[in-house]
Amino acid sequence: MEIGRTGSDMEMDREDDDDEETLLLRDRFRLSAISIVESEAKKNGMQVSEPIVACLSNLAFNYAEHLAKDLELFAHHAGRKLVNTEDVILAAHRNENLSLQLRTFCNDLKAKEPLSERKRKKASRKDDKATTSAIENIDP
């Protein structure tokens, strides 16, 4: 810690770092959105003017910010610190098609996901008990 610096000075430095990180994330998000818009326009044989591309990227970023805040609130309301898939599906509840697609995607992911170690251990214990009881029943 530097001598002569107060807690508020360090807090302001932290806020400046957060602001710089936010600006960097915003710029990267907008560049990605611009790339998507241009790619889709090219794919569909269209041209999109620069102001429209900028407007779409700003709109997408603002939507993502609001969505992130909503997801955080949903998780907090449920007493969790982490956002889960149910929060995302809840955020999409006004759009039936999107909600259905998200549920399908989530179910597909769960089907592909291997059993966790905890579930495997429980299953193996049940198997052990089943074989033990079967052995006991066979012996007269």
Short mmCIF file of C-alpha atoms in Angstrom, two decimals:
data_model
loop_
_atom_site.label_atom_id
_atom_site.label_comp_id
_atom_site.label_asym_id
_atom_site.label_seq_id
_atom_site.Cartn_x
_atom_site.Cartn_y
_atom_site.Cartn_z
CA MET A 1 0.00 0.00 0.00
CA GLU A 2 1.33 3.40 -0.93
CA ILE A 3 1.84 5.92 1.86
CA GLY A 4 -0.52 8.86 1.78
CA ARG A 5 -3.25 7.11 -0.22
CA THR A 6 -6.65 6.90 1.33
CA GLY A 7 -9.23 4.18 0.91
CA SER A 8 -11.27 6.40 -1.39
CA ASP A 9 -8.23 6.88 -3.70
CA MET A 10 -7.81 3.12 -4.00
CA GLU A 11 -11.54 2.74 -4.57
CA MET A 12 -11.42 5.30 -7.39
CA ASP A 13 -8.53 3.39 -9.00
CA ARG A 14 -10.57 0.20 -8.81
CA GLU A 15 -13.55 1.97 -10.42
CA ASP A 16 -11.28 3.28 -13.20
CA ASP A 17 -10.06 -0.28 -13.82
CA ASP A 18 -13.68 -1.47 -13.92
CA ASP A 19 -14.58 1.33 -16.33
CA GLU A 20 -11.67 0.44 -18.60
CA GLU A 21 -12.67 -3.23 -18.53
CA THR A 22 -16.29 -2.34 -19.24
CA LEU A 23 -15.26 -0.16 -22.17
CA LEU A 24 -13.06 -2.93 -23.54
CA LEU A 25 -15.86 -5.48 -23.22
CA ARG A 26 -18.34 -3.07 -24.82
CA ASP A 27 -16.01 -2.44 -27.75
CA ARG A 28 -15.38 -6.16 -28.28
CA PHE A 29 -19.10 -6.89 -28.07
CA ARG A 30 -19.87 -4.18 -30.60
CA LEU A 31 -17.18 -5.43 -32.98
CA SER A 32 -18.65 -8.91 -32.77
CA ALA A 33 -22.15 -7.57 -33.38
CA ILE A 34 -20.92 -5.56 -36.37
CA SER A 35 -19.22 -8.65 -37.76
CA ILE A 36 -22.44 -10.66 -37.40
CA VAL A 37 -24.55 -7.96 -39.05
CA GLU A 38 -22.16 -7.65 -41.96
CA SER A 39 -21.94 -11.44 -42.35
CA GLU A 40 -25.72 -11.87 -42.36
CA ALA A 41 -26.18 -8.97 -44.76
CA LYS A 42 -23.63 -10.47 -47.15
CA LYS A 43 -25.23 -13.92 -46.85
CA ASN A 44 -28.63 -12.46 -47.77
CA GLY A 45 -27.26 -10.25 -50.56
CA MET A 46 -28.00 -7.02 -48.72
CA GLN A 47 -26.07 -3.92 -47.81
CA VAL A 48 -26.42 -2.23 -44.45
CA SER A 49 -25.35 1.37 -43.95
CA GLU A 50 -22.77 2.28 -41.31
CA PRO A 51 -25.22 4.19 -39.04
CA ILE A 52 -27.60 1.22 -39.02
CA VAL A 53 -24.78 -1.20 -38.16
CA ALA A 54 -23.68 1.07 -35.31
CA CYS A 55 -27.27 1.39 -34.10
CA LEU A 56 -27.75 -2.40 -34.15
CA SER A 57 -24.52 -2.99 -32.24
CA ASN A 58 -25.53 -0.42 -29.59
CA LEU A 59 -28.99 -1.95 -29.33
CA ALA A 60 -27.54 -5.45 -28.91
CA PHE A 61 -25.11 -4.26 -26.24
CA ASN A 62 -27.86 -2.45 -24.30
CA TYR A 63 -30.06 -5.54 -24.52
CA ALA A 64 -27.22 -7.73 -23.25
CA GLU A 65 -26.65 -5.35 -20.31
CA HIS A 66 -30.32 -5.45 -19.33
CA LEU A 67 -30.44 -9.22 -19.75
CA ALA A 68 -27.37 -9.63 -17.52
CA LYS A 69 -28.97 -7.46 -14.81
CA ASP A 70 -32.23 -9.44 -15.02
CA LEU A 71 -30.38 -12.74 -14.78
CA GLU A 72 -28.47 -11.50 -11.76
CA LEU A 73 -31.74 -10.45 -10.09
CA PHE A 74 -33.41 -13.79 -10.85
CA ALA A 75 -30.52 -15.70 -9.30
CA HIS A 76 -30.45 -13.38 -6.27
CA HIS A 77 -34.21 -13.77 -5.81
CA ALA A 78 -33.77 -17.56 -5.81
CA GLY A 79 -31.08 -17.20 -3.12
CA ARG A 80 -28.21 -18.13 -5.42
CA LYS A 81 -25.01 -16.33 -6.31
CA LEU A 82 -24.71 -17.97 -9.73
CA VAL A 83 -27.01 -17.71 -12.73
CA ASN A 84 -28.26 -21.04 -14.05
CA THR A 85 -30.14 -22.19 -17.13
CA GLU A 86 -33.54 -21.79 -15.48
CA ASP A 87 -32.80 -18.08 -15.03
CA VAL A 88 -32.02 -17.76 -18.74
CA ILE A 89 -35.19 -19.60 -19.70
CA LEU A 90 -37.18 -17.41 -17.32
CA ALA A 91 -35.73 -14.29 -18.94
CA ALA A 92 -37.00 -15.55 -22.31
CA HIS A 93 -40.53 -16.31 -21.11
CA ARG A 94 -42.14 -13.58 -23.24
CA ASN A 95 -40.83 -15.15 -26.43
CA GLU A 96 -42.41 -18.61 -26.69
CA ASN A 97 -40.23 -19.76 -29.60
CA LEU A 98 -37.01 -18.68 -27.90
CA SER A 99 -38.10 -20.21 -24.61
CA LEU A 100 -38.90 -23.52 -26.34
CA GLN A 101 -35.57 -23.52 -28.17
CA LEU A 102 -33.69 -22.79 -24.94
CA ARG A 103 -35.47 -25.62 -23.12
CA THR A 104 -34.71 -28.01 -25.97
CA PHE A 105 -31.07 -26.92 -26.02
CA CYS A 106 -30.82 -27.31 -22.24
CA ASN A 107 -32.35 -30.78 -22.36
CA ASP A 108 -29.97 -31.80 -25.15
CA LEU A 109 -27.01 -30.61 -23.09
CA LYS A 110 -28.20 -32.54 -20.05
CA ALA A 111 -28.64 -35.68 -22.15
CA LYS A 112 -25.07 -35.41 -23.49
CA GLU A 113 -23.58 -34.63 -20.07
CA PRO A 114 -21.88 -37.61 -18.41
CA LEU A 115 -22.98 -38.61 -14.94
CA SER A 116 -21.14 -36.72 -12.25
CA GLU A 117 -18.77 -38.56 -9.95
CA ARG A 118 -21.26 -38.31 -7.12
CA LYS A 119 -24.00 -39.96 -9.15
CA ARG A 120 -21.61 -42.67 -10.30
CA LYS A 121 -20.63 -43.47 -6.72
CA LYS A 122 -24.26 -43.71 -5.66
CA ALA A 123 -25.08 -45.95 -8.60
CA SER A 124 -22.12 -48.22 -7.86
CA ARG A 125 -23.18 -48.53 -4.21
CA LYS A 126 -26.66 -49.58 -5.29
CA ASP A 127 -25.14 -52.11 -7.66
CA ASP A 128 -22.95 -53.44 -4.87
CA LYS A 129 -25.97 -53.85 -2.59
CA ALA A 130 -27.94 -55.53 -5.35
CA THR A 131 -25.19 -58.06 -6.04
CA THR A 132 -24.67 -58.66 -2.33
CA SER A 133 -28.37 -59.31 -1.72
CA ALA A 134 -28.54 -61.54 -4.80
CA ILE A 135 -25.61 -63.57 -3.52
CA GLU A 136 -27.19 -63.87 -0.10
CA ASN A 137 -30.47 -65.09 -1.62
CA ILE A 138 -28.73 -67.74 -3.74
CA ASP A 139 -26.92 -69.36 -0.81
CA PRO A 140 -29.26 -71.77 1.10
#
